[in-house]
XYZ file of C-alpha atoms in Angstrom:
320
model
C -0.096 -0.145 -0.149
C 1.391 3.537 -1.079
C 0.645 6.882 0.400
C 0.355 10.371 -0.510
C 1.842 11.621 2.267
C 4.526 14.266 1.983
C 7.792 12.907 3.878
C 10.789 14.717 4.795
C 14.023 12.797 6.058
C 16.682 14.613 7.576
C 20.207 13.228 7.862
C 23.301 12.223 5.732
C 25.350 9.098 4.572
C 24.275 5.347 4.687
C 21.919 6.389 7.356
C 19.692 8.385 5.022
C 20.142 6.034 2.443
C 18.228 3.680 4.704
C 15.729 5.764 5.363
C 15.176 7.068 1.947
C 15.151 3.080 0.528
C 12.319 2.500 2.826
C 10.149 5.728 2.345
C 10.219 5.217 -1.395
C 8.332 1.888 -0.928
C 5.488 4.154 0.932
C 5.447 7.188 -1.098
C 7.044 9.258 -4.058
C 6.581 12.470 -2.208
C 9.837 12.151 -0.291
C 12.239 15.157 0.324
C 15.962 14.363 1.406
C 17.383 17.535 3.432
C 21.100 16.308 3.597
C 23.762 17.583 5.739
C 26.775 19.368 3.973
C 29.362 19.577 6.668
C 31.662 16.609 5.040
C 35.446 17.243 5.191
C 36.922 13.526 4.243
C 37.489 11.575 0.883
C 36.301 12.535 -2.265
C 33.865 15.048 -0.897
C 36.490 16.481 0.929
C 39.176 17.018 -1.690
C 36.322 18.522 -3.935
C 35.159 20.848 -1.116
C 38.618 22.223 -0.135
C 39.805 22.092 -4.157
C 36.730 24.166 -5.555
C 35.341 25.592 -2.501
C 31.877 23.603 -3.031
C 29.527 21.944 -1.304
C 30.639 18.263 -0.221
C 28.574 16.373 -2.610
C 28.914 12.720 -1.514
C 26.127 12.668 1.054
C 23.757 14.177 -1.777
C 24.771 11.576 -4.354
C 24.211 8.950 -1.745
C 20.571 10.593 -1.392
C 20.092 10.978 -5.368
C 20.909 7.142 -5.888
C 18.590 6.125 -3.297
C 15.762 7.849 -4.540
C 16.339 7.222 -8.371
C 13.842 5.518 -10.184
C 13.901 2.560 -13.017
C 14.411 5.598 -15.686
C 18.209 6.093 -14.031
C 19.085 2.361 -14.412
C 22.054 3.345 -16.223
C 23.196 6.659 -14.449
C 22.654 5.357 -10.839
C 25.487 2.764 -10.803
C 27.388 5.434 -13.071
C 27.003 7.589 -10.215
C 28.228 5.495 -7.603
C 31.707 3.848 -9.452
C 34.371 4.888 -8.091
C 37.597 5.564 -10.024
C 40.675 3.544 -8.815
C 44.236 3.712 -9.677
C 46.756 6.132 -8.086
C 46.199 9.154 -10.242
C 44.485 12.490 -9.453
C 41.003 10.827 -9.962
C 41.505 8.049 -7.739
C 38.811 7.516 -5.084
C 36.478 9.843 -6.658
C 32.917 8.862 -7.260
C 31.510 9.751 -10.895
C 28.687 11.249 -9.176
C 30.332 13.515 -6.737
C 32.260 14.918 -10.243
C 28.875 15.373 -11.686
C 27.641 17.187 -9.012
C 30.636 19.064 -8.703
C 30.361 20.144 -12.497
C 26.935 21.098 -11.948
C 27.413 23.273 -8.771
C 30.176 25.379 -10.872
C 27.867 25.735 -14.048
C 24.579 26.330 -12.416
C 26.047 28.267 -9.441
C 22.824 27.126 -7.620
C 23.052 24.249 -5.066
C 19.220 23.479 -5.424
C 19.002 23.937 -9.191
C 21.976 21.656 -9.594
C 20.493 18.890 -7.447
C 17.349 19.343 -9.168
C 19.309 18.620 -12.497
C 20.933 15.638 -11.128
C 17.307 14.406 -9.998
C 16.050 14.693 -13.856
C 19.300 12.838 -15.119
C 18.672 9.783 -12.284
C 14.784 9.914 -12.776
C 14.348 10.642 -8.938
C 11.042 10.352 -7.389
C 11.124 13.043 -5.006
C 13.554 15.582 -4.284
C 17.152 16.133 -2.678
C 18.062 19.613 -1.128
C 20.966 20.749 0.718
C 20.696 21.684 4.610
C 22.363 24.821 3.814
C 23.601 26.408 0.411
C 27.117 26.506 2.092
C 29.475 24.210 3.359
C 29.620 24.030 7.005
C 32.148 23.130 9.714
C 31.236 21.018 12.517
C 33.134 20.900 16.075
C 32.535 18.665 19.050
C 33.096 19.130 22.842
C 34.762 15.806 23.602
C 35.641 14.215 26.941
C 37.949 11.161 27.929
C 41.095 11.974 25.590
C 43.254 13.384 28.522
C 44.416 11.729 31.616
C 41.690 13.924 33.371
C 38.839 12.123 31.940
C 36.397 15.007 32.753
C 38.758 17.713 30.553
C 36.920 18.746 27.583
C 38.673 18.829 24.295
C 37.261 21.110 21.256
C 37.276 18.664 18.022
C 37.022 20.301 14.705
C 35.783 18.710 11.458
C 33.141 16.015 10.670
C 35.738 13.127 10.118
C 37.680 13.813 13.229
C 34.362 13.999 15.411
C 32.848 10.652 13.805
C 36.129 9.061 14.883
C 37.094 10.444 18.084
C 37.975 7.857 20.534
C 36.656 10.191 23.130
C 32.905 10.899 24.113
C 30.968 13.409 22.336
C 29.151 15.623 24.647
C 28.009 18.602 22.307
C 28.356 19.751 18.743
C 28.158 23.009 17.105
C 27.776 24.212 13.409
C 29.125 27.144 11.549
C 29.780 28.258 7.820
C 33.039 27.058 6.757
C 35.757 29.765 7.896
C 33.247 31.646 9.827
C 33.362 30.211 13.699
C 31.393 33.032 15.129
C 28.294 32.909 12.398
C 25.062 30.821 12.332
C 24.600 28.714 9.261
C 21.764 29.978 7.243
C 19.074 27.357 6.387
C 18.489 26.380 2.585
C 15.016 28.104 2.139
C 13.338 25.237 0.039
C 14.528 23.055 2.843
C 12.557 25.059 5.437
C 9.605 24.835 3.207
C 9.404 21.392 3.006
C 9.759 20.526 6.379
C 6.953 23.390 7.271
C 4.633 21.717 4.634
C 5.346 17.902 5.270
C 3.003 15.741 6.600
C 5.812 13.350 8.115
C 9.403 14.437 9.025
C 11.643 11.842 9.889
C 14.932 11.942 11.714
C 17.583 9.270 11.835
C 19.047 6.638 11.337
C 22.623 7.900 10.985
C 25.856 9.052 12.661
C 23.997 10.942 15.307
C 26.491 13.625 15.783
C 27.213 14.208 12.400
C 24.309 13.480 10.292
C 21.395 13.600 12.219
C 21.710 16.518 15.151
C 23.419 19.074 12.748
C 19.805 19.928 11.176
C 18.564 21.134 14.721
C 21.437 23.368 14.970
C 20.589 25.366 11.827
C 18.604 27.751 13.479
C 15.739 28.329 10.703
C 15.569 24.456 10.206
C 15.477 24.061 13.790
C 12.489 26.015 14.078
C 10.751 24.407 11.144
C 11.150 21.104 12.745
C 9.911 22.222 16.028
C 6.975 24.029 14.763
C 5.778 21.877 11.862
C 2.417 20.355 12.145
C 3.815 17.207 10.761
C 4.101 13.781 12.420
C 7.725 13.685 13.702
C 9.367 9.834 13.732
C 12.877 9.114 14.912
C 14.353 5.732 13.790
C 17.364 4.905 16.013
C 20.392 3.194 14.872
C 20.958 -0.318 15.207
C 24.565 -0.369 17.028
C 26.575 2.290 18.367
C 28.932 3.789 16.033
C 32.264 3.175 16.888
C 34.173 6.464 18.105
C 31.045 8.778 17.685
C 28.611 6.857 19.734
C 30.459 4.147 21.200
C 28.792 2.633 24.614
C 25.630 4.824 23.726
C 22.621 3.177 24.825
C 19.000 3.479 22.345
C 18.039 5.700 24.991
C 21.140 7.860 25.221
C 20.662 8.810 21.683
C 17.067 10.328 22.774
C 18.442 12.175 25.869
C 21.186 13.553 23.322
C 18.469 14.656 20.769
C 16.714 16.234 24.047
C 19.724 18.097 25.121
C 20.228 19.742 21.514
C 16.655 20.906 20.653
C 14.461 20.882 24.340
C 11.535 22.110 22.709
C 11.175 19.246 20.173
C 8.216 16.949 20.617
C 8.378 13.524 18.712
C 5.409 11.576 17.868
C 6.907 8.147 17.268
C 10.299 5.955 18.217
C 11.169 3.175 15.771
C 13.994 0.696 16.973
C 15.103 -2.739 16.398
C 13.794 -5.219 18.775
C 16.719 -7.081 18.945
C 19.072 -3.779 19.554
C 17.134 -2.679 22.701
C 18.215 -4.645 25.966
C 15.863 -2.733 28.010
C 12.782 -1.768 26.367
C 11.217 0.116 29.522
C 14.009 2.357 29.607
C 13.710 3.397 25.860
C 10.015 3.566 26.513
C 10.316 6.260 29.245
C 13.031 8.107 27.114
C 10.512 8.266 24.249
C 7.757 9.474 26.538
C 9.671 12.270 27.635
C 9.804 13.506 24.252
C 5.992 12.867 23.731
C 6.679 9.920 21.612
C 5.201 5.835 21.511
C 7.873 3.275 20.902
C 8.002 0.748 18.269
C 10.113 -2.116 18.511
C 10.548 -4.129 15.405
C 12.695 -6.296 13.646
C 14.228 -4.024 11.103
C 17.874 -5.199 10.706
C 19.111 -6.650 7.442
C 19.377 -10.484 7.957
C 23.202 -11.312 8.008
C 24.322 -7.553 8.646
C 23.035 -6.465 12.268
C 24.221 -3.008 11.394
C 22.307 -2.102 8.218
C 18.385 -1.666 8.355
C 16.391 -3.612 5.767
C 14.413 -1.426 3.573
C 11.176 -3.547 3.492
C 11.036 -4.303 7.130
C 11.806 -0.286 7.996
C 8.796 0.484 5.659
C 6.724 -2.166 7.018
C 7.584 -0.400 10.663
C 7.132 3.024 9.495
C 3.762 2.204 7.854
C 2.663 0.642 11.162
C 3.614 3.224 13.279
C 2.170 6.385 10.894
C -1.108 4.507 10.620
C -1.644 4.497 14.378
C -0.241 7.827 15.340
C -2.155 9.494 12.240
C -5.129 7.500 12.897
C -5.405 6.181 9.176
């Protein structure tokens, strides 16, 4: 059964790819709002060399929503060059997006053009139209385990051996400025029927959306049903040792006014369900515990299983 719901998914990387793969089984009206703070790999190289938005997470979102008409282009977008030359490690889609960003000089227009090329069902938008820098307060890196150190850069934050306590965002090279949201992304959130947060790297893909003031207000104020999908396993470095309920507590710490309608978690990943239900209840949410992990890959969501869980949760929360 497919719905005519307008759904906005917030995130980045593999987590957003998982949620988009599930959502496209439910509706064609999906908008992905993607983080733009990546500074590693092919994306980081293109960002540093050309001063453009890092294209990698945007590319993954486009690939997740590509339709049958993009059967040739979608796998080509994901192909990476081998060897040891200047192109080694670059995904073709990253280069195409970089070219579109330079030629059109408009990130939204560039992504819409790439979406036509890939026959995307839905839309992909950047969280902001300029690249961002992320920094985090981290403890556990010194002999004094309570000492706080500031770690800068998405890759450094995602891989720190310490415990991340809080993150901040700012435009690249402007540490005292607040990031400006992509207007189309704000509009999509405010007009959505459903807004989805997670799964994904909690501090570097999910929470950043709540640190962009206009986007934060849109997520808090929207009349949409708000759903949080929790990760299957803690991410080494970034959320090592985090329980499922700790993810929700951190979410609340970064967005105290945020209310949530539903929390979806994998039944096999939650050791103490009552604790998770209490943490979800503090956000105003009901909890759905389903088996949503892929068979043989407990760290990956199964799109069909996640779609079924979302369908049940939305039907009950929305009374449809």
